[in-house]
Amino acid sequence: MAKDAVRLPAPKPFIERPPQLSGLLAPGTFMKVVGAVLFIAAAVLPFITATPYIISILTSAFIYIVLAMGLNVVVGYAGLLDLGYIAFMAVGAYTSGILTTTFGLSMLETLPFVVIACIIAGVIIGGPTLRLRSDYLAIVTLGFGEIIRITANNLKITGGPSGVHGIPTWSFFGWSFSDGLNLFGIHFNSKVLFYYFVLFVGIGLAVVAVSRLGRGKMGRAWKSVRDDEDVSEAMGINGYTTKLMAYIIGAVWGGFAGTLMAGHLSAISPNSFLFLYSALVLMAVVLGGMGSTPGVIIGALFVSLAPEFLREFSEWRFLLFGVLLVVAMIFRPKGIWPANAVLPFLKKREIPQIPPTAAVSVVGVLDDGTEDDDGDAWVDADADAGADAGKEGKR
Amino acid sequence: MFSRSTKRLKRSAAIAAIAASAALVLSSCSGGLASGGDEGEEETGPIKIGMLAPFSGSEAAFGDYMKFGAQLAINEINADGGIDGRELELITEDDACDATASVAAAQKVVTAGVVASVGGYCSGATLPTLPIFAEANVPMVIPAANSNALVGQGAFMINGTGAQQAEAALTFAKQEGATRVAVLNDQTDYSKDLAVTFIGDAEADGSVEIVLDGAVNPADKDFSANVKSVTDSDPDFVFWTGYYQAGGLLARQLREAGYEGPLLVGDGTVDAQFAAIAGDGFTENVFGTFTKTPDMLEGADQWIADYQEVSGGADPGPYSIQAYDAVRVVAQGMKDAGTTEGTAVHEAIGAIDGLELSSGPLKFTDEGTLTGGGFVIVTVGPEGDFILHDDLQG
Amino acid sequence: MFQLIWNGLFVGSFYALVAIGYSMVYGIIKLLNFAHGDIYMLGAFLSFVVLGGMTGILGIGNLPILLLVLLIAMLLTGGLGVLIERVAYRPLRGSPRLSVLITAVGVSFTLEYAVRQIWGPNPKVFPIRLSGDPIEILGARITVPQIVLMAVAGLLMWILQRYIMHTREGRAMRAIALDQKASLLMGVNVNKVISRTFFIGSALAGAAGVMAAAYYGSIDFLMGFVIGLKAFTAAVIGGIGNLYGAMLGGLVLGLLESFGTNFFGGEWRDVFAFGFLILFLTFRPTGILGERVVERV
């Protein structure tokens, strides 16, 4: 294309876009600040109480958040149901577990292998099925999850049903967490160091990266494919590669969470990767709010900490989760904290009235009845007109 | 655009700074990282003993069997005046047979200040807890979990290991005059372990030939394909190493397919439900390897009555007596050591010689397993429960 | 060899019965009823309860009694299927497919763990056990109960085929499968027909559950999970949404598993089955008998 080609000026929009919100009460800023405060609170917590138990369950919960964030890319952003997500965690956990115990690599050195293994797994499973209807994908992923688990159970290198044990914690260039660390006269033991590692690298990275991915070009492509694949294909988005990207990114996150889990537990076995656990991660994402970062974090914390705090109800847990899933889908399909929820005391962007002369009606901004305010604290505010509005779906 | 984001950054940085300073003030609280080391060991008050067992999930029944057995031993020791005048106290936690839950549970009992552990039912859930107890200097006596992966890692196991059970099975197979043995496992940790060990022993021994090494899917009901492999290999002895749920169905389908020879089952299938699942007339010529249960011991009636008093009327089950023994072993170790300090107790337990357990006089090997596995051969009695058939002492 | 074929056909006929329900529901409202395998499990448990209430007139191996219980259980599971559709799926008609699928997963969990809370996690022994002396045919051992159960399965499928292809109601079903909106405009009561589809599909799955319980003799709350997956695989192999395809797919999968176990060993059987599913979807997503499925409307 010649640089000096004459370009037509873009048509003037019918409506002035409202100005960007600013100040502490702008939803974006406010959520960032809340996030930062919570993050610091988590970082401070070991100074207040450092019992091994608290550190241990929080580490597990944080790893769960990483896992749920990864599934959120697949389910929440791209709208693909994955019922075998735990398989990617298994791939990551086994890859790093075997490489550290059998081949003597350090955890850090296993990361590239984990990433490669997960990408391969993601392509193998997503490649053939993403061209098909999404519900085929659901069952195929479930089958794939079973395949991974059974294979791990049968092979010698994966330790068979006993799995891999004696997995070391993380180490960097000869310095390992197990050596401990003394800073300012405070002794950090290996568990606490690992806790910080998961907090900073795992959660920090997962939450920031995934939510930024979701807002970026790739994320918008995912959402448009989720909402209407035909239209987005017409707009020049390749639906297949977009979905495959989401799938691979989700797989890599799952693998990373698996690597963290292997380091945390020091022993992994095929029984940790049953379908049940795939379903639990899915519940965390769905109940929290598909495609919503705060929602997924809340969901993951709920699912991972509930059995610890409600030990006497552990028998009833799965029944309750099943009922909750059905109820949530019927009455609150977008979860506890929908992706476009704004706390009521924050500023909202006003969508100005469309002048009556406009010949084009903007459907789906004014009259979308999908998210009615059912008397609770959340109010919709569609930040981008119509982007998150009215997920009509395919009828 | 640019200026706005820097403004926002400044603001969050300010908030972060405030929060961080607040944190530093808070960090002078007790119990945190900055509050110094662990508190010294209490020398008064009850001696806490931890037990991780499944109280939820598919194995929940075993958690209760183990808990009441251990509680009975503790009650008896406390009635005797405890250890050095201090009472014992049992702290149970649910590991749900799941690695993540068991790690959390282990941290929980360690935080609660236990000085010994007498739990561990599922091998997969017990393995990740070993380093936690080791780090906290808590000696472990494992009553049930017996995977070979646990051996030699500093824990004591008072249930016979897979290796010992395989040995007993091979002895029995030779007694029966078996020459062609088919082995089936159900792909669980315990089952595969037992099958692999048995096959290894048999090949080393050379007097029996392994004609089939197969695996079933325990979630299934239809084992016709496995049964066909068995009948095709024409064995005169079949060894099933899995659990009773699938074992009962397998026994029935084997018989229906025309296999008449002896069927030996591992201790996972030695359960009162086995005969019910297999059905009447399908439990002939079925034997099991098993460590002794209360009803095989002398004076068992009294023990069972005592147990029921603790459990509120429920009968003892598998591993009740092992959990009971585990507590006694720990108590003996503490008595010998004269302290509850972990290392000393660990050494004292390793040095115990001749404490009378249900499996016979106790002597640990260097790896922390029993010198004799205490396995006997049981068979299905007229009532459908398993009764002693051969104690393999002859 | 013949033993392998016979075993495969026998297991396959159970798969086929369950797969038909999957296929029918999918053909009509494009919903993967994930809870379908659990209906099979419920069929077994409901008949267990019914038999428990009839202990007075039990003789072991009582075929007439069993057939009566089979009918009762079919009615119950059919009704349950209708109820599930009414409560969980109907409010979501027209929602994104993802929501409906997640609901189905939720229903499946609810059914499994409700049964678990009521009857406990350990297997229950079914009061009626079918056993008979085997007959040798071409080197395969065949028992009378096997023949009876296969005959019942075949009969149910034949009735269903007549019903769908030769009755007014069947025509309505086929019409909705082709075009729901147009059928509505032509005066077909769509909701009623969908309920009926759920009833029939669930009743067949329940029947398979009762037969499996009576033949194998032990039931547990997760028995429907694997067979649900297998039935789906069978439906895909045959061509989902196609009645004959579901029957054929069930038998083909049964044979595949039977031979696969023989050659690769039992531990690899499920890997083999699901691997087959993935291969099929890659190279022939429409299955053996399926027509080209149009994804875009």
Coordinates of C-alpha atoms in Angstrom, one line a residue, chain A residues 39-52 54-55 58 62 181-189 191-193 195-196 199-200, chain B residues 19-37:
Chain A
F39 CA -2.2 -8.5 47.9
I40 CA -0.2 -6.6 50.5
A41 CA -2.4 -8.1 53.2
A42 CA -1.5 -11.5 51.9
A43 CA 2.1 -10.6 52.0
V44 CA 1.9 -9.3 55.5
L45 CA 0.0 -12.3 56.8
P46 CA 3.0 -14.5 57.7
F47 CA 4.2 -11.8 60.0
I48 CA 1.0 -12.0 61.9
T49 CA 0.6 -15.7 62.0
A50 CA 3.0 -18.2 60.5
T51 CA 1.7 -21.5 61.7
P52 CA 2.5 -24.2 59.2
I54 CA -2.3 -21.6 57.8
I55 CA 0.6 -21.2 55.4
L58 CA -3.2 -20.6 51.9
F62 CA -3.3 -19.6 45.9
L181 CA 16.6 -17.2 54.4
N182 CA 17.5 -14.7 57.1
L183 CA 16.6 -11.1 56.4
F184 CA 16.6 -8.3 58.9
G185 CA 17.0 -10.8 61.7
I186 CA 13.9 -12.7 60.7
H187 CA 14.1 -16.3 59.7
F188 CA 12.0 -17.3 56.7
N189 CA 11.7 -21.1 56.5
K191 CA 7.3 -23.1 53.6
V192 CA 7.0 -19.4 54.0
L193 CA 9.4 -18.7 51.2
Y195 CA 4.2 -19.2 50.1
Y196 CA 5.7 -15.9 49.0
L199 CA 2.0 -15.3 46.0
F200 CA 4.3 -13.1 44.0
Chain B
A19 CA -0.5 -0.6 54.0
A20 CA 3.1 -1.7 54.2
S21 CA 3.8 0.5 57.2
A22 CA 0.7 -0.7 58.9
A23 CA 1.9 -4.2 58.3
L24 CA 5.3 -3.5 59.9
V25 CA 3.6 -2.3 63.0
L26 CA 1.4 -5.3 63.0
S27 CA 4.3 -7.7 62.5
S28 CA 5.4 -7.2 66.1
C29 CA 2.4 -9.3 67.1
S30 CA 3.1 -12.8 68.5
G31 CA 2.9 -16.0 66.5
G32 CA 4.2 -14.4 63.4
L33 CA 7.5 -14.6 61.6
A34 CA 9.1 -11.9 63.6
S35 CA 8.2 -13.3 67.0
G36 CA 11.2 -15.6 67.3
G37 CA 11.4 -19.3 67.2

